[in-house]
Short mmCIF file of C-alpha atoms in Angstrom, two decimals:
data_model
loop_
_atom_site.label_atom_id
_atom_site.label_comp_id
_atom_site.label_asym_id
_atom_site.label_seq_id
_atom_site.Cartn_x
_atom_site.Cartn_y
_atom_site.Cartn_z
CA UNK A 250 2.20 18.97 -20.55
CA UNK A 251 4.20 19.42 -17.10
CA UNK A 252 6.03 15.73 -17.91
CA UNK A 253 6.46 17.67 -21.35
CA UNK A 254 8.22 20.92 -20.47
CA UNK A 255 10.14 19.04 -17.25
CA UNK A 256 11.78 16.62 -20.14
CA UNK A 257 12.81 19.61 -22.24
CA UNK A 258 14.11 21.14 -19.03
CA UNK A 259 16.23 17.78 -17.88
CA UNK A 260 17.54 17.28 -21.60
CA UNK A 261 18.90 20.45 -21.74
CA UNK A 262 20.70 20.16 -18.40
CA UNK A 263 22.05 17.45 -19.54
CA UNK A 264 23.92 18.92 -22.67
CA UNK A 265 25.12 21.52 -20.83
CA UNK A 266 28.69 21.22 -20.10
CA UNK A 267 27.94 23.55 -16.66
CA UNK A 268 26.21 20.58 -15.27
CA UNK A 269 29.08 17.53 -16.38
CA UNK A 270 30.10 17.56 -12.41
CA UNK A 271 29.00 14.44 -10.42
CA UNK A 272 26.95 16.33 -7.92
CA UNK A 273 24.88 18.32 -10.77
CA UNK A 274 24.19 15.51 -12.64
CA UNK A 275 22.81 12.95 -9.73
CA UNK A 276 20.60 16.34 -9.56
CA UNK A 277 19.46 15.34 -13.05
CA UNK A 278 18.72 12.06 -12.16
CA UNK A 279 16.60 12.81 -9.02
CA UNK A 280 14.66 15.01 -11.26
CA UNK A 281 14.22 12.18 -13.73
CA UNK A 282 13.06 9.84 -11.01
CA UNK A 283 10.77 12.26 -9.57
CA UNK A 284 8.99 12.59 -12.82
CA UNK A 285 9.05 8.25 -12.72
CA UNK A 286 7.19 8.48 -9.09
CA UNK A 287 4.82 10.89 -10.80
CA UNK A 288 3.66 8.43 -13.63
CA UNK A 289 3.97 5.15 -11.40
CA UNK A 290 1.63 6.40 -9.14
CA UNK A 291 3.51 4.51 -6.14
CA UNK A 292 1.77 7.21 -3.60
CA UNK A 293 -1.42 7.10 -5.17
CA UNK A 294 -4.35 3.99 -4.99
CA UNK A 295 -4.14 3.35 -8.66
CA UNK A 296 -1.41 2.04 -10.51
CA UNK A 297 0.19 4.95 -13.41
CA UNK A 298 2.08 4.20 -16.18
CA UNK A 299 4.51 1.53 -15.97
CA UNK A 300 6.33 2.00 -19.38
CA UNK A 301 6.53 5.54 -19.10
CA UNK A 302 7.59 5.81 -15.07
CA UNK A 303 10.17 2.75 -16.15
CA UNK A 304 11.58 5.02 -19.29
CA UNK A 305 12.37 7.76 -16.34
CA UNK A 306 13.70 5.50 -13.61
CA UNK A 307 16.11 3.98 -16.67
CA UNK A 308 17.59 7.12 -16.85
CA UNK A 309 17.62 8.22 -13.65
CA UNK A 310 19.42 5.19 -13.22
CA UNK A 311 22.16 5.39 -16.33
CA UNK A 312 23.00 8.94 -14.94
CA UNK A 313 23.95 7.83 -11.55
CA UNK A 314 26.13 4.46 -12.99
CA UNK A 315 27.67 7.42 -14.77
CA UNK A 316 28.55 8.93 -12.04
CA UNK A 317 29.50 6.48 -9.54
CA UNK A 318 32.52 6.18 -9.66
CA UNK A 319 33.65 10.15 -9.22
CA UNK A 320 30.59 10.15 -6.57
CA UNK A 321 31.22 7.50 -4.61
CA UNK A 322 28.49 6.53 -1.80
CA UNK A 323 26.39 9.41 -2.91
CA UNK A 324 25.36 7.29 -6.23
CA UNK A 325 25.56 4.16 -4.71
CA UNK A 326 23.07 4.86 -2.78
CA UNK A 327 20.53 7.18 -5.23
CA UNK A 328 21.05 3.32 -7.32
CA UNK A 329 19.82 1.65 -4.28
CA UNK A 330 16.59 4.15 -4.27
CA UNK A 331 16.29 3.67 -7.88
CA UNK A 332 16.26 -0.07 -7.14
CA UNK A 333 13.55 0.12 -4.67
CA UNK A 334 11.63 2.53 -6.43
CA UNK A 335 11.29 0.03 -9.70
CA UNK A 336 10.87 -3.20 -7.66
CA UNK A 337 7.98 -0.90 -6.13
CA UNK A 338 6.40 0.24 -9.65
CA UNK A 339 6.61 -3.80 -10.91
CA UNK A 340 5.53 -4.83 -7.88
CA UNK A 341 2.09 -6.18 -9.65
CA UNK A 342 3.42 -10.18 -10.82
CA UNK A 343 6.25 -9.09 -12.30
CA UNK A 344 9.43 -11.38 -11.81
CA UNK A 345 11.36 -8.38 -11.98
CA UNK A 346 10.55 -7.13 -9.14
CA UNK A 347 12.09 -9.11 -6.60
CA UNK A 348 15.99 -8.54 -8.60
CA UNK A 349 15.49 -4.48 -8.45
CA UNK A 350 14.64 -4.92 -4.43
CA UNK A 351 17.64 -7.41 -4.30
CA UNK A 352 19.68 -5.45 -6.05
CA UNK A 353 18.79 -2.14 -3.85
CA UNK A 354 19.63 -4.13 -0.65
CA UNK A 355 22.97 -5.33 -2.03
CA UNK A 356 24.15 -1.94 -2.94
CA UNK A 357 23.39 -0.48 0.38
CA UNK A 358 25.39 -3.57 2.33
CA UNK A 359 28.68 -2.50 0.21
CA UNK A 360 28.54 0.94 2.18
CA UNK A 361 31.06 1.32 4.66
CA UNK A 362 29.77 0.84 7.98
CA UNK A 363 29.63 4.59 8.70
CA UNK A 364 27.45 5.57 5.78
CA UNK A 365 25.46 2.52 6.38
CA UNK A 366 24.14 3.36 9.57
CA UNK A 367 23.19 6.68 8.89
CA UNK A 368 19.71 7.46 9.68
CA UNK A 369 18.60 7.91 6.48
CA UNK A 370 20.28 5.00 4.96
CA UNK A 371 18.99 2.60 7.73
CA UNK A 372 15.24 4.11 6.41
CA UNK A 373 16.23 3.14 3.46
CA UNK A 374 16.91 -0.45 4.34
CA UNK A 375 14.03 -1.12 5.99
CA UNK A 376 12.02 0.36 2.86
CA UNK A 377 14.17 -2.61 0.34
CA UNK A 378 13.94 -5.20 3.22
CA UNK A 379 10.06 -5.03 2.97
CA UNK A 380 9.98 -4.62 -0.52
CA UNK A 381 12.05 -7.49 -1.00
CA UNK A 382 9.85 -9.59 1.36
CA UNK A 383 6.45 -8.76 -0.21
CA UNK A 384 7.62 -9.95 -3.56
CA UNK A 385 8.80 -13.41 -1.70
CA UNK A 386 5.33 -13.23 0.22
CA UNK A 387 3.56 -13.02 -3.18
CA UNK A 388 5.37 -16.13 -4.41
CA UNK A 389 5.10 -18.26 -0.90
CA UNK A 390 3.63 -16.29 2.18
CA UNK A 391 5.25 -19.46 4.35
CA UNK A 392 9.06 -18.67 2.78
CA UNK A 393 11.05 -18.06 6.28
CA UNK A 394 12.88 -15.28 4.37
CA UNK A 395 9.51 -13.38 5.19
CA UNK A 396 9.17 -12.99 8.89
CA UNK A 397 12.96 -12.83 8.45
CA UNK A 398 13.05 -9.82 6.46
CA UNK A 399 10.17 -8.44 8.20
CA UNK A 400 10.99 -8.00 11.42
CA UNK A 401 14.36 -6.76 10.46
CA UNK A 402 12.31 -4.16 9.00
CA UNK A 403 10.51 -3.46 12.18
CA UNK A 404 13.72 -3.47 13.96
CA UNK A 405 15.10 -0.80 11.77
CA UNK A 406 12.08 1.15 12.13
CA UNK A 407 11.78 0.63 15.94
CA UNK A 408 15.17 2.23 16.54
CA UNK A 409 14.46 5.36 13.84
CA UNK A 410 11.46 6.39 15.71
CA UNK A 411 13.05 6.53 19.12
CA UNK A 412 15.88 8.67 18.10
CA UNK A 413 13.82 10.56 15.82
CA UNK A 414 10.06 10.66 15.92
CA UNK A 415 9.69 12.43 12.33
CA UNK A 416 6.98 11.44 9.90
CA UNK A 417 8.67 9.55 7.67
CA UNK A 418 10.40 7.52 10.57
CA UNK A 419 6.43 6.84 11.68
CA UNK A 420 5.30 5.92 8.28
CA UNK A 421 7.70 3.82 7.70
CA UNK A 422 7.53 1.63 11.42
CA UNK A 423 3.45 2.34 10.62
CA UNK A 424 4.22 -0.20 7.55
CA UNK A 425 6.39 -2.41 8.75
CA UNK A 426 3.82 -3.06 11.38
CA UNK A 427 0.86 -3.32 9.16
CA UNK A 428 2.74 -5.88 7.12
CA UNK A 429 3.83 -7.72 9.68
CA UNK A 430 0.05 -7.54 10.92
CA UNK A 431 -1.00 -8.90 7.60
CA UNK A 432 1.27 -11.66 7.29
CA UNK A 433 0.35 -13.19 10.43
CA UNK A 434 -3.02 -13.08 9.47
CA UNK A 435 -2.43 -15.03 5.83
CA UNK A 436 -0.75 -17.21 7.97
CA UNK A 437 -3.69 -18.18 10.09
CA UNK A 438 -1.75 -16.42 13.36
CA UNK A 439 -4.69 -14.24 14.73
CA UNK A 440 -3.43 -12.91 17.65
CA UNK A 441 -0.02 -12.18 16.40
CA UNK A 442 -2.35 -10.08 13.58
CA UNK A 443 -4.26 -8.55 16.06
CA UNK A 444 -1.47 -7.04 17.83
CA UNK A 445 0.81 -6.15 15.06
CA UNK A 446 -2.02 -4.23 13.23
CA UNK A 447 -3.42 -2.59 16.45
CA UNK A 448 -0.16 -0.61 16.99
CA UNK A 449 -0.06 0.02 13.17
CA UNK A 450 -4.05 1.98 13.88
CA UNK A 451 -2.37 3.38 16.88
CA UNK A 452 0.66 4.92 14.79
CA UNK A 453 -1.33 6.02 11.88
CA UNK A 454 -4.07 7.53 14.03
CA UNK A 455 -1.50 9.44 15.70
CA UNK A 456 -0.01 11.01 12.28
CA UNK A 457 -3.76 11.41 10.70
CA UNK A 458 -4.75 13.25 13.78
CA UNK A 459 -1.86 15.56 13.26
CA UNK A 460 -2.50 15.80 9.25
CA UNK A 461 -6.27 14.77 8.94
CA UNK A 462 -6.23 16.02 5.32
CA UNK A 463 -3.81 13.77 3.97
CA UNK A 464 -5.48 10.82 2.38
CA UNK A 465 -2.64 9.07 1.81
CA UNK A 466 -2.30 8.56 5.86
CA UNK A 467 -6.06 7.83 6.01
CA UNK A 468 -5.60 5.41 3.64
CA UNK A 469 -3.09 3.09 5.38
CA UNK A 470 -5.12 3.85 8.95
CA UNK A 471 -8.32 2.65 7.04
CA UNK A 472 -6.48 -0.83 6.05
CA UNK A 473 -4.45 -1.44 9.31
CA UNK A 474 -7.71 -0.64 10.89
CA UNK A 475 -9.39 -3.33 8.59
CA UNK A 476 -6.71 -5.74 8.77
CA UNK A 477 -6.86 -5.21 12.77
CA UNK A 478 -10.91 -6.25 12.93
CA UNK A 479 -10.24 -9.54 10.24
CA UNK A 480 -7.81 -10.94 12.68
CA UNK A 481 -10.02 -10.13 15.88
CA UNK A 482 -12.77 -11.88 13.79
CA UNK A 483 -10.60 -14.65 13.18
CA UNK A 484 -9.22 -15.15 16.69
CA UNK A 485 -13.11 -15.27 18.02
CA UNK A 486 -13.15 -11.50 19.53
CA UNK A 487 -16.44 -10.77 20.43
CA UNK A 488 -19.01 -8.04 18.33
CA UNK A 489 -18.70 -5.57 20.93
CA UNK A 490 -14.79 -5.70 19.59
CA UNK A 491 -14.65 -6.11 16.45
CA UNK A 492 -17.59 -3.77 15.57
CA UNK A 493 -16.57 -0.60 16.16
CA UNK A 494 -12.62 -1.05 14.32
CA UNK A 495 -14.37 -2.32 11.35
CA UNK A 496 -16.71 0.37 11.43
CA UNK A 497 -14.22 2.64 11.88
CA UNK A 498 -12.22 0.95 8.48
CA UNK A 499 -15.31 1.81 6.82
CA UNK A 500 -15.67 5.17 7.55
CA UNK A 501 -12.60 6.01 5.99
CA UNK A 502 -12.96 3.95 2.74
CA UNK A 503 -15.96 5.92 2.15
CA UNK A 504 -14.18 9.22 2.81
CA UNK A 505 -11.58 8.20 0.47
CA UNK A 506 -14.35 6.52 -2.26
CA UNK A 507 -16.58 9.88 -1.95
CA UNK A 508 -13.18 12.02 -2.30
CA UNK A 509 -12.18 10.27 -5.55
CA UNK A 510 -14.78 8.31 -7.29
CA UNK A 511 -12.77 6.60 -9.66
CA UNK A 512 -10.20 5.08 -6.82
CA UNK A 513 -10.87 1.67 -7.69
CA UNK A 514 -8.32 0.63 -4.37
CA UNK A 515 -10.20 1.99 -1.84
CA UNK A 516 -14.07 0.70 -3.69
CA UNK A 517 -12.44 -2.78 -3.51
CA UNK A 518 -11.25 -2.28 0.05
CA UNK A 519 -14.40 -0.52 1.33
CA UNK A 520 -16.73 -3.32 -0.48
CA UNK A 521 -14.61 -6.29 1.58
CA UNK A 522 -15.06 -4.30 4.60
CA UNK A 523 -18.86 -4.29 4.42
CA UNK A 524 -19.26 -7.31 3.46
CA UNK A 525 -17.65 -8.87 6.28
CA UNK A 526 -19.39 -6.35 8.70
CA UNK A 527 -22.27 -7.01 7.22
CA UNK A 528 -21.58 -11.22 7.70
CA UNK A 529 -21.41 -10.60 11.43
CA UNK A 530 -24.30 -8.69 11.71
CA UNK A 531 -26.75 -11.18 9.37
CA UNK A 532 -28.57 -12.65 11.92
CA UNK A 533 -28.76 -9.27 14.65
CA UNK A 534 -29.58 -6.80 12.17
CA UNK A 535 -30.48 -8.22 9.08
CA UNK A 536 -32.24 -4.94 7.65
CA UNK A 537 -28.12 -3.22 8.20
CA UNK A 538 -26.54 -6.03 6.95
CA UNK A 539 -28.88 -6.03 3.47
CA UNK A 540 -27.75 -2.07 3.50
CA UNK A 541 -24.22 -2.85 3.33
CA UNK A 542 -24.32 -5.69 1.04
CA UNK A 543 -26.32 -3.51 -1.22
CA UNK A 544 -23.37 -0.93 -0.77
CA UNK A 545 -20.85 -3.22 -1.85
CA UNK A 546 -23.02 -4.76 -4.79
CA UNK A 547 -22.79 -0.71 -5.82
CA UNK A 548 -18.82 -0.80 -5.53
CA UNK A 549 -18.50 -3.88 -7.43
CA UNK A 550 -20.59 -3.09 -10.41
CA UNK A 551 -18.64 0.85 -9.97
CA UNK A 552 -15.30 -1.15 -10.14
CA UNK A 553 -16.49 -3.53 -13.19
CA UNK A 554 -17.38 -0.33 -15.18
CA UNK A 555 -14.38 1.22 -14.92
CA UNK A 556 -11.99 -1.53 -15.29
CA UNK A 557 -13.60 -5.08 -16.06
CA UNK A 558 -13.32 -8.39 -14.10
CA UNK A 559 -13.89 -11.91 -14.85
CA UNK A 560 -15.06 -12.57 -11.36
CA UNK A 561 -17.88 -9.77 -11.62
CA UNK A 562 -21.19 -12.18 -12.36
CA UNK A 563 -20.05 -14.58 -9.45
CA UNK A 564 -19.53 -11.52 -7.65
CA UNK A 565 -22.78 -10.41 -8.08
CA UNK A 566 -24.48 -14.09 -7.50
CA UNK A 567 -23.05 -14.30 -4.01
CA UNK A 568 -23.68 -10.81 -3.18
CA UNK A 569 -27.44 -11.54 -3.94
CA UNK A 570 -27.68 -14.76 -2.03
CA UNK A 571 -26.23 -13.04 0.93
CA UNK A 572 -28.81 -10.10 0.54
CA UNK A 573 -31.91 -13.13 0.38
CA UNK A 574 -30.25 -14.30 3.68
CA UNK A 575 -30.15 -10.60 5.18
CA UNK A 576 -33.62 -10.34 4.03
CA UNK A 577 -35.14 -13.63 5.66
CA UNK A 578 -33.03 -12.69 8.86
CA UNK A 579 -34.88 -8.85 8.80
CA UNK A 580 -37.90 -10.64 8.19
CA UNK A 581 -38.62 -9.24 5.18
CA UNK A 582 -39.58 -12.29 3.34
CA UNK A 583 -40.80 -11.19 0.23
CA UNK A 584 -37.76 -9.61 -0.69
CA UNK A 585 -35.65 -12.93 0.43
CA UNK A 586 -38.04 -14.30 -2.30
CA UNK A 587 -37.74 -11.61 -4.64
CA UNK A 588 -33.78 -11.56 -3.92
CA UNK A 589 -33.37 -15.71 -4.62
CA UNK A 590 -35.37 -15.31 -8.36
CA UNK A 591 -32.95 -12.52 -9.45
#
């Protein structure tokens, strides 16, 4: 009903000759994309409507090539947001996405150098730099364009923060390091992982302490924090390391799975999370470990009810195998028995 009466409202601005000026109608167009943000659901753990958010973002979009020319930068670079906002929304599989972040970066490099390195336009760069490199990551995690991209990212980020420590300066280097965390990880580079992602926990920690409500901050601390105890795994940290970060991860998945029961996101994240806990704590505390893998055998069948998944039953045969092994290590060998005739 809101998308409703904000559609009537934006239509009839449109018709009105009082808004024909440049400047009014790039208003417009914000207002359209807005409404496209909305039904993408680019802020939120679920995905929203693709069709519907790309419908908006299309317009948004034809208003501002309709402008450009009396508006100059201003439109070029609203396009250039538009561009990153719709390689964002496809940014599921879809070829697409990887010409709308190209397409965003070009348009901000034909800015005069001035405009360019405004603050907010250099925020904006790094924002289409790493979308452009996760939809090359997607495609080949090896492509050099990656780190490439990345770390200009970072760069960009770096240099916002220190001249302005804002929030959305923060989030932004907070990403760029929790990429660049999770990259090195794909790529088998633990340490590199370990360090990225730790100062990703340490600037997200920072912002959640200061805005411990917000879920979307507690959701990126809860997966740089999870990313941060796979790579200490990985690199051979010991328990007394790795525990208490992935521990931590988990905490906050549940907070975000009890807050919204249907975020399918954080289920899948919080399930992963256990179950690797739960791998390195198999043979010391077997009773714990069958806890959590019972936890995530929960999540999975929570996420297969809502949405489906072809991996589900093999899902559920490893999950049960692991629980016969948590049982035998607790010692509770009837149930290992019980658990390996299921």
């Amino acid at each position: 009903a809101v998308s409703v009466l904000a559609i009537d409202h934006l239509e009839a601005m449109e018709n009105d000759p009082e808004w024909g000026e440049a400047g009014l109608l790039l208003e417009v167009a914000m207002g359209y994309e807005r409404l496209g943000d909305i039904e993408a659901g680019l802020r939120n753990a679920r995905r929203g409507d693709v069709d519907t958010a790309n419908t908006y973002y299309a317009r948004a979009q034809e208003l501002r090539e309709q402008v450009r020319a009396a508006a100059g930068a201003d439109a070029t670079i609203a396009l250039a947001q538009s561009d990153k906002r719709r390689g964002d929304m496809l940014r599921e599989g879809d070829d697409n996405a990887g010409a709308e972040a190209a397409d965003g970066l070009a348009k901000l490099d034909s800015l005069t150098e001035p405009i360019r390195e405004a603050s907010e336009n250099r925020l904006l760069r790094a924002q289409v730099l790493g979308s452009l490199a996760n939809v090359i990551a997607r495609e080949d995690i090896s492509d050099p364009r990656v780190p490439t991209l990345r770390t200009d990212a970072l760069s960009i980020a770096r240099g916002l923060v220190a001249e302005e420590p804002s929030v959305e300066h923060r989030l932004v280097l907070g990403l760029a390091l929790h990429r660049l965390g999770d990259m090195h990880r794909r790529l088998g580079e633990f340490e590199d992982s370990a360090a990225f992602s730790s100062e990703a926990v340490d600037v997200y920690r920072a912002l959640f302490e200061e805005d411990p409500v917000n879920a979307f901050i507690r959701r990126r601390l809860a997966g740089s924090l999870a990313i941060n105890a796979y790579s200490l795994a990985d690199a051979g940290a010991s328990a007394a390391d790795v525990t208490p970060v992935i521990e931590d991860a988990i905490f906050h998945y549940r907070f975000l799975v009890e807050a919204d029961p249907a975020d399918v996101a954080s289920m899948e994240d919080l399930a992963q999370a256990l179950e690797i806990a739960a791998a390195r704590l198999m043979r010391s505390d077997g009773a714990r470990a069958y806890a959590m893998l019972t936890e995530s055998l929960d999540l999975h069948t929570r996420v297969n009810d809502i949405e489906g998944g072809a991996d589900y039953a093999d899902r559920v045969i490893l999950l049960t195998l692991n629980r016969a092994k948590a049982a035998y290590y607790e010692g509770a060998y009837q149930r290992c028995a019980e658990e390996m005739l299921m």
